[in-house]
mmCIF file of C-alpha atoms in Angstrom:
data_model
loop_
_atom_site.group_PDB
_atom_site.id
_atom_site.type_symbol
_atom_site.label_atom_id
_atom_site.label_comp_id
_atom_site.label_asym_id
_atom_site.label_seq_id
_atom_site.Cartn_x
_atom_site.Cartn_y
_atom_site.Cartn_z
ATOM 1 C CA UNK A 212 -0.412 11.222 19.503
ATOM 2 C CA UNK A 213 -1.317 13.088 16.035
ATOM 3 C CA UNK A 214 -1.462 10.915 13.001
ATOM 4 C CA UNK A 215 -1.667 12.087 9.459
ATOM 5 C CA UNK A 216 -2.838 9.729 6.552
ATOM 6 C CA UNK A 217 -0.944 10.375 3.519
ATOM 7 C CA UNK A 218 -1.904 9.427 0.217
ATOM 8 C CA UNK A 219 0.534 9.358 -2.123
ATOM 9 C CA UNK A 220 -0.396 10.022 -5.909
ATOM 10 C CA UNK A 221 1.369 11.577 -8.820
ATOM 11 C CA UNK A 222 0.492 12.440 -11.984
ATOM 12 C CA UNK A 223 2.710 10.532 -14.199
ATOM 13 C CA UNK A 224 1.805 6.978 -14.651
ATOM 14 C CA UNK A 225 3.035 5.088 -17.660
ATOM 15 C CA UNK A 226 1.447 1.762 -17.842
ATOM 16 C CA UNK A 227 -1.990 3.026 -17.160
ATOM 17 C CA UNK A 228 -2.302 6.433 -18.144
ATOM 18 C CA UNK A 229 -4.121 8.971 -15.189
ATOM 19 C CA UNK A 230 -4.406 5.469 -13.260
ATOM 20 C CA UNK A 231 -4.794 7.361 -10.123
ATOM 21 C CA UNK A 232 -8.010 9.032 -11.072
ATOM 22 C CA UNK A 233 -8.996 6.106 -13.509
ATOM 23 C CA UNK A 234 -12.237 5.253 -12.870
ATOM 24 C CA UNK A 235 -12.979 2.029 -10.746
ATOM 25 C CA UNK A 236 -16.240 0.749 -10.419
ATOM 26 C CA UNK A 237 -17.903 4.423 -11.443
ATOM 27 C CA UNK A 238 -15.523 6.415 -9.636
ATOM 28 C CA UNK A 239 -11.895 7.798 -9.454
ATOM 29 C CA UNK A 240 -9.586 4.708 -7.653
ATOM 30 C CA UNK A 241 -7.964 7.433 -5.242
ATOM 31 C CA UNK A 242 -11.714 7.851 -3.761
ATOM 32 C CA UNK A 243 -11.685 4.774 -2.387
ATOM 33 C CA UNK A 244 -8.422 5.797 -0.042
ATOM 34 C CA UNK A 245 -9.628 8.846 0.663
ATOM 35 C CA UNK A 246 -13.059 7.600 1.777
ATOM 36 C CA UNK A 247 -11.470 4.830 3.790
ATOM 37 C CA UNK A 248 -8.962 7.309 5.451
ATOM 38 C CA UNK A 249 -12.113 9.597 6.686
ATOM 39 C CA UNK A 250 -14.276 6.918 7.829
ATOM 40 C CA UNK A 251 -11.824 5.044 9.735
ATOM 41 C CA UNK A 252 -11.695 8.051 12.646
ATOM 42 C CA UNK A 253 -8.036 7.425 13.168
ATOM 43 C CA UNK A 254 -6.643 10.269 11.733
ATOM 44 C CA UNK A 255 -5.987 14.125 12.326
ATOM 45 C CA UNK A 256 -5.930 14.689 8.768
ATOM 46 C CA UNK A 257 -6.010 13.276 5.686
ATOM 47 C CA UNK A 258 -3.970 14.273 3.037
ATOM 48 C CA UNK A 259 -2.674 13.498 -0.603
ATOM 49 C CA UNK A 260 0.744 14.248 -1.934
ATOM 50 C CA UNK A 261 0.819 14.682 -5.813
ATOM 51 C CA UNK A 262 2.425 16.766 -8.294
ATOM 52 C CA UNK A 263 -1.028 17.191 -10.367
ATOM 53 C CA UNK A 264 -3.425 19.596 -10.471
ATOM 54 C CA UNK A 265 -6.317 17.286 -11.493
ATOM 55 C CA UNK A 266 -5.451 14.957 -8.389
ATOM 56 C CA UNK A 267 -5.351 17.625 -6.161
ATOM 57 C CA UNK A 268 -9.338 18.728 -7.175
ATOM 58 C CA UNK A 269 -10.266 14.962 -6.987
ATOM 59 C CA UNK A 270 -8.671 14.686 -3.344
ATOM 60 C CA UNK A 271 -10.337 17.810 -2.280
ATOM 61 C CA UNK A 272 -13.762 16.906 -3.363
ATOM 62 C CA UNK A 273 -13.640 13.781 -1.972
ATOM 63 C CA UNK A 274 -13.414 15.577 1.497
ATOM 64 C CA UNK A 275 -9.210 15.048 1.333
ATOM 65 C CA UNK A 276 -6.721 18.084 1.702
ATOM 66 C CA UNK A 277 -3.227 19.175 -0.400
ATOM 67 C CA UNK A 278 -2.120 21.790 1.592
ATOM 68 C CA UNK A 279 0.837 21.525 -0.758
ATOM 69 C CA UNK A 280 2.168 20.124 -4.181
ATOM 70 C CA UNK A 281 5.064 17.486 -4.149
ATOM 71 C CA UNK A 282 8.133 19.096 -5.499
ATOM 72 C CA UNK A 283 9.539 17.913 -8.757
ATOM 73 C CA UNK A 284 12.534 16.018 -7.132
ATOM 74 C CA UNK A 285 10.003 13.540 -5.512
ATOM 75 C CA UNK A 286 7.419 12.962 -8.979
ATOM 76 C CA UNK A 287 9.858 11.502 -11.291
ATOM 77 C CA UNK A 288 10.421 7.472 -11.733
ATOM 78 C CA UNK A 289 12.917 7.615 -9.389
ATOM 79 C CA UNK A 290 12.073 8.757 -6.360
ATOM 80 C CA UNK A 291 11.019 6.002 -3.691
ATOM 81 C CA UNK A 292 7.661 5.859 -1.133
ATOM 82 C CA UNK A 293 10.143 6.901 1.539
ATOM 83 C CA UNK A 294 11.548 10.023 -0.261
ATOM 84 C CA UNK A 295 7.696 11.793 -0.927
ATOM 85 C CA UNK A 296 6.938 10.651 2.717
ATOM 86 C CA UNK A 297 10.129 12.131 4.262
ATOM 87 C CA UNK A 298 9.384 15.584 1.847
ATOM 88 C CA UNK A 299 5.452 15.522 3.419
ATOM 89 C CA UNK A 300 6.702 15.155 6.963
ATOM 90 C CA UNK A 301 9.466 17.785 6.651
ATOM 91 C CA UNK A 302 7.009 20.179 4.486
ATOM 92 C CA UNK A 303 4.982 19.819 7.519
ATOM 93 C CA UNK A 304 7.447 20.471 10.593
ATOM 94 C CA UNK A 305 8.302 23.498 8.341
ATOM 95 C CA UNK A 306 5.239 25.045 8.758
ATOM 96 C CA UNK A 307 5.016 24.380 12.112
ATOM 97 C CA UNK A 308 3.199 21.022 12.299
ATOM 98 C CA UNK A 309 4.393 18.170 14.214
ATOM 99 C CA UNK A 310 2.880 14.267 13.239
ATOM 100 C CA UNK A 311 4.172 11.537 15.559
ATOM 101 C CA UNK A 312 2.769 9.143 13.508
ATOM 102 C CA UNK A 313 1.811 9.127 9.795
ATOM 103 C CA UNK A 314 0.061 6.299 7.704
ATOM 104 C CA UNK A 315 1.227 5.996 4.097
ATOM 105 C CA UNK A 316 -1.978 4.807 1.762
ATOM 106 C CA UNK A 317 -1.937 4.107 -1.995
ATOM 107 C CA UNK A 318 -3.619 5.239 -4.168
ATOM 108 C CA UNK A 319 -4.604 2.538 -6.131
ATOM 109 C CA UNK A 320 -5.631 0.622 -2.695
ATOM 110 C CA UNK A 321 -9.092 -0.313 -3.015
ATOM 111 C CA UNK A 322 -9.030 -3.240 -1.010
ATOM 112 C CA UNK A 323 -8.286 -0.797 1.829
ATOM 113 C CA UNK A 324 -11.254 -0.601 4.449
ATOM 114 C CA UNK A 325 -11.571 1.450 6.935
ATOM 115 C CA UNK A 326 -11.980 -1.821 9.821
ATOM 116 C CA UNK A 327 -8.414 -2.330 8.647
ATOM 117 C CA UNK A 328 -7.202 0.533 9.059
ATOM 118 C CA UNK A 329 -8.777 0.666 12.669
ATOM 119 C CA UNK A 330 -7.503 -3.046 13.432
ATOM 120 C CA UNK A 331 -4.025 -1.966 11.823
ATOM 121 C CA UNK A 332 -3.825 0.844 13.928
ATOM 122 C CA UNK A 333 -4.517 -1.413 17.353
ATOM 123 C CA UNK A 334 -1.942 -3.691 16.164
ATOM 124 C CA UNK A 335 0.428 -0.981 15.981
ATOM 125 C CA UNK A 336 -0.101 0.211 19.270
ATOM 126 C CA UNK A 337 -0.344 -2.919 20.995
ATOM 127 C CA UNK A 338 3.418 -3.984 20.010
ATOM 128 C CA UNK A 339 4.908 -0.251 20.181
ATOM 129 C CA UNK A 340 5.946 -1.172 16.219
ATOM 130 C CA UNK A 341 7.997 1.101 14.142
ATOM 131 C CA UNK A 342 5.947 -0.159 11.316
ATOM 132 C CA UNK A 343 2.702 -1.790 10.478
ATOM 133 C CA UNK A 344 2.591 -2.867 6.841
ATOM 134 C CA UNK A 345 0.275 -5.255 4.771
ATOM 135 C CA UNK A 346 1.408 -8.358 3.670
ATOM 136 C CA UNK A 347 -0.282 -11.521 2.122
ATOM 137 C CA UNK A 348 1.115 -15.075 1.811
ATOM 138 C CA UNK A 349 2.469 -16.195 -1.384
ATOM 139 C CA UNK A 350 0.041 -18.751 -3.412
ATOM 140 C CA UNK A 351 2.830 -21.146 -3.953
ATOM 141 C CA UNK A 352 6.030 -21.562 -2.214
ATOM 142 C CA UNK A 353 8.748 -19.928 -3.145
ATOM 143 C CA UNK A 354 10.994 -22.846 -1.906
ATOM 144 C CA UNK A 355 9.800 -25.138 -5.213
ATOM 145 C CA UNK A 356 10.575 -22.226 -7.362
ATOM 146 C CA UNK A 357 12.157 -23.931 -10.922
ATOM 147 C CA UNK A 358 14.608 -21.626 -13.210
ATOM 148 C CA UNK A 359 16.215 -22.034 -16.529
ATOM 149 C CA UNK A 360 19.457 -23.465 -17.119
ATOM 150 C CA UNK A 361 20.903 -24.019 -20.621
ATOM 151 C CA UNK A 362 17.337 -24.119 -21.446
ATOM 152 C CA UNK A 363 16.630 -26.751 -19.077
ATOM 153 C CA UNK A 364 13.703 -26.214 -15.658
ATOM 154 C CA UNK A 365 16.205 -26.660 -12.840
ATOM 155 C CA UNK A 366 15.004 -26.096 -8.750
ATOM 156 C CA UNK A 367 16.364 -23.181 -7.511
ATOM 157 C CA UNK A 368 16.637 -24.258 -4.188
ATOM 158 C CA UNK A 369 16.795 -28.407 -4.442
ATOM 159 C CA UNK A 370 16.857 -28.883 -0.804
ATOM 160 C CA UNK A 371 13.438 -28.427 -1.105
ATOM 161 C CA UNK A 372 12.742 -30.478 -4.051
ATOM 162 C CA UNK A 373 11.069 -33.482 -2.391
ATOM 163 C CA UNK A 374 9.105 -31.603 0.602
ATOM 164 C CA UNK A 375 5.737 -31.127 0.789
ATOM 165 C CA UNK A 376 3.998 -28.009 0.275
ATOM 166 C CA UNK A 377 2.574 -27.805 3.885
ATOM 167 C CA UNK A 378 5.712 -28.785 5.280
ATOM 168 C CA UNK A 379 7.457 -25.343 3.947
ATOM 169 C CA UNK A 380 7.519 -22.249 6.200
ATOM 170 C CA UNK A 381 5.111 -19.731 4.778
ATOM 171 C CA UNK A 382 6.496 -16.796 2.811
ATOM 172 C CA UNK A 383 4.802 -13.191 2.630
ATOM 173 C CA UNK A 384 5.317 -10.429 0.308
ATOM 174 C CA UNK A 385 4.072 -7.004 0.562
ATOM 175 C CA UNK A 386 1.031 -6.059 -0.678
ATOM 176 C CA UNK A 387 1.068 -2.322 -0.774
ATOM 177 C CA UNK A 388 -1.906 -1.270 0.559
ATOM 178 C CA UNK A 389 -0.766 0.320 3.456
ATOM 179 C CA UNK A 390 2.122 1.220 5.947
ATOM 180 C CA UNK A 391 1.492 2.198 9.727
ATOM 181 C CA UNK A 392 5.153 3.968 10.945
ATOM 182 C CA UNK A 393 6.604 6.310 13.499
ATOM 183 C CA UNK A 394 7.914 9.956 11.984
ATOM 184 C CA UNK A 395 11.121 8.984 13.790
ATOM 185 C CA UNK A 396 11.726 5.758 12.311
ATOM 186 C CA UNK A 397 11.125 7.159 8.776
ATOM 187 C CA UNK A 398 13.335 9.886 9.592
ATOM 188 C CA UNK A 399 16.338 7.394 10.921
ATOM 189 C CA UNK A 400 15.941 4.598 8.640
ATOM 190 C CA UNK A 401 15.107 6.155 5.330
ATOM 191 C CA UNK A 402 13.011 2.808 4.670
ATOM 192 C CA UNK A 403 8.957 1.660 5.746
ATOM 193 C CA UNK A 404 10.279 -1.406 6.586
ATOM 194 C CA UNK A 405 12.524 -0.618 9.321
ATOM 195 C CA UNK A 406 13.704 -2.814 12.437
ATOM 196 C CA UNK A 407 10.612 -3.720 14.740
ATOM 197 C CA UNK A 408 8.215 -3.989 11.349
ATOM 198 C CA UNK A 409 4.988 -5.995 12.096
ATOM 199 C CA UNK A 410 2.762 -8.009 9.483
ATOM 200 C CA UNK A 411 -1.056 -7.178 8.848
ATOM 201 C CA UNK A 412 -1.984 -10.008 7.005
ATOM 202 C CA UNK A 413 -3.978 -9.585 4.251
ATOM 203 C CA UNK A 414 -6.335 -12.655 2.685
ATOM 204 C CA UNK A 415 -5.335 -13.125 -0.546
ATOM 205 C CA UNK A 416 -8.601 -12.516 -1.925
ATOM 206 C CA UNK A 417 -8.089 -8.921 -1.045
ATOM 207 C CA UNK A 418 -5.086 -8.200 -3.108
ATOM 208 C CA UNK A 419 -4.347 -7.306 -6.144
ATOM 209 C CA UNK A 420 -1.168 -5.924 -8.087
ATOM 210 C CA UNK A 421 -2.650 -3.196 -10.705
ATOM 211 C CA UNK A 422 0.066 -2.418 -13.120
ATOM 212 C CA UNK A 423 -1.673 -3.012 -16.431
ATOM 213 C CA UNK A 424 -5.418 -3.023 -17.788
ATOM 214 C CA UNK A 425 -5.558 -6.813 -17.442
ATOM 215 C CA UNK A 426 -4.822 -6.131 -13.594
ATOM 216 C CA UNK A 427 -7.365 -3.295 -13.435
ATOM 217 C CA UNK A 428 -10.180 -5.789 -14.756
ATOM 218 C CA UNK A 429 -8.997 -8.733 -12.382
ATOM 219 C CA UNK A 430 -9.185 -6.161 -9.507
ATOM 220 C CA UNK A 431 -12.589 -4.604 -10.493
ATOM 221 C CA UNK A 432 -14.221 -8.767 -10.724
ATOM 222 C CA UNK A 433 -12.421 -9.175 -7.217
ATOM 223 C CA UNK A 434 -14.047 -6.348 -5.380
ATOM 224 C CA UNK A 435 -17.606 -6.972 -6.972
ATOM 225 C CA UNK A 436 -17.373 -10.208 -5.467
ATOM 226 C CA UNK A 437 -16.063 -9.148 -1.889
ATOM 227 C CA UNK A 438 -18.752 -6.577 -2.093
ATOM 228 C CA UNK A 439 -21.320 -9.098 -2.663
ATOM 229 C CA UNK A 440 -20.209 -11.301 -0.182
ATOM 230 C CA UNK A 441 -20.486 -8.630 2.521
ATOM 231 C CA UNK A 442 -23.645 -7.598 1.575
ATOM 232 C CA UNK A 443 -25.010 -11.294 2.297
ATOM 233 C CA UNK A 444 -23.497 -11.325 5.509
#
């Protein structure tokens, strides 16, 4: 089985401008995919798909490879996770490369380690998959959500009005760290979460939305204190 990690990263972020190259922590957020791509040993190669030159010379000094740019079609707003995947894999097969398997990392992932990406990888394996994705479990339940009717806090779901918290069934969301998945499933289903998709779940302490500087602190005071937790262990 070959398996390429692809790290998905163009150059046109809004909200936080350069965000993929922004530094975190003393160096460029992307690094810490890259690095936890290499050192996991699961992959034939390690690359990163973006549309900017100044990514590309990050990703290749960090010990990552471009072997080509993303086309313009796949870098707007528009274009989904599955489109630049589906581009990578078919750039590949045209010049003669085959991946079975690919792994789809963010960018902006640096929660990712590379244990996870070993465990993720067993977990695929184990259950034949067509996907392994990260997921974490919402802090509150969704069930005792309240909206706003004619200005007045209404449940959304009032079945669940009166039940307690730990009676509810546990909801997940994605986290978007990253997505384990077969070449052929991509290619079929046009989606990473196809039939067959399997959870990793992620501790919520390990994940954090960064879509504005507020988020970028909150994530920088979350890994300090992972990383000091580890290092008493």
């Amino acid at each position: 089985m070959k398996i390429v990690a692809i790290i998905t990263a163009r150059g046109g972020s809004k909200r936080i401008p350069r965000k993929n190259i922004k530094l975190f922590l003393g160096k460029p957020i992307i690094v810490y995919s890259i690095e936890a791509a290499l050192q996991s040993g699961v992959f034939d190669e390690v690359m990163v798909s973006t549309d900017d030159n100044e990514i590309a010379e990050v990703a290749q000094q960090y010990g990552a490879i471009v072997p080509f740019m993303r086309s313009a079609k796949t870098s707007d707003d528009h274009a989904t996770s599955a489109d630049v995947l589906e581009e990578v894999i078919l750039s590949y097969r045209d010049r003669g490369e085959d991946f079975d398997t690919f792994c789809c990392i963010y960018p902006t992932a640096p929660f990712v380690t590379p244990e996870k990406l070993r465990s993720a990888q067993d977990l695929f394996l184990e259950t034949d998959a067509n996907s392994v994705f990260t997921v974490t479990q919402f802090s509150y339940p969704p069930q005792r959500a309240v909206v706003m009717r004619d200005k007045m806090v209404v449940f959304q779901y009032p079945e669940y009005a009166n039940t307690r918290s730990q009676d509810l069934e546990p909801i997940y969301h994605d986290c978007g760290q990253f997505y384990f998945m077969k070449t052929s499933a991509l290619l079929k289903y046009h989606t990473l979460v196809p039939p067959k998709a399997v959870p990793f779940i992620v501790s919520d302490a390990e994940v954090q939305d960064i879509d504005n500087e507020s988020d970028w602190l909150i994530a920088e005071a979350k890994y300090r204190v992972l990383q000091d937790a580890r290092e008493k262990m």
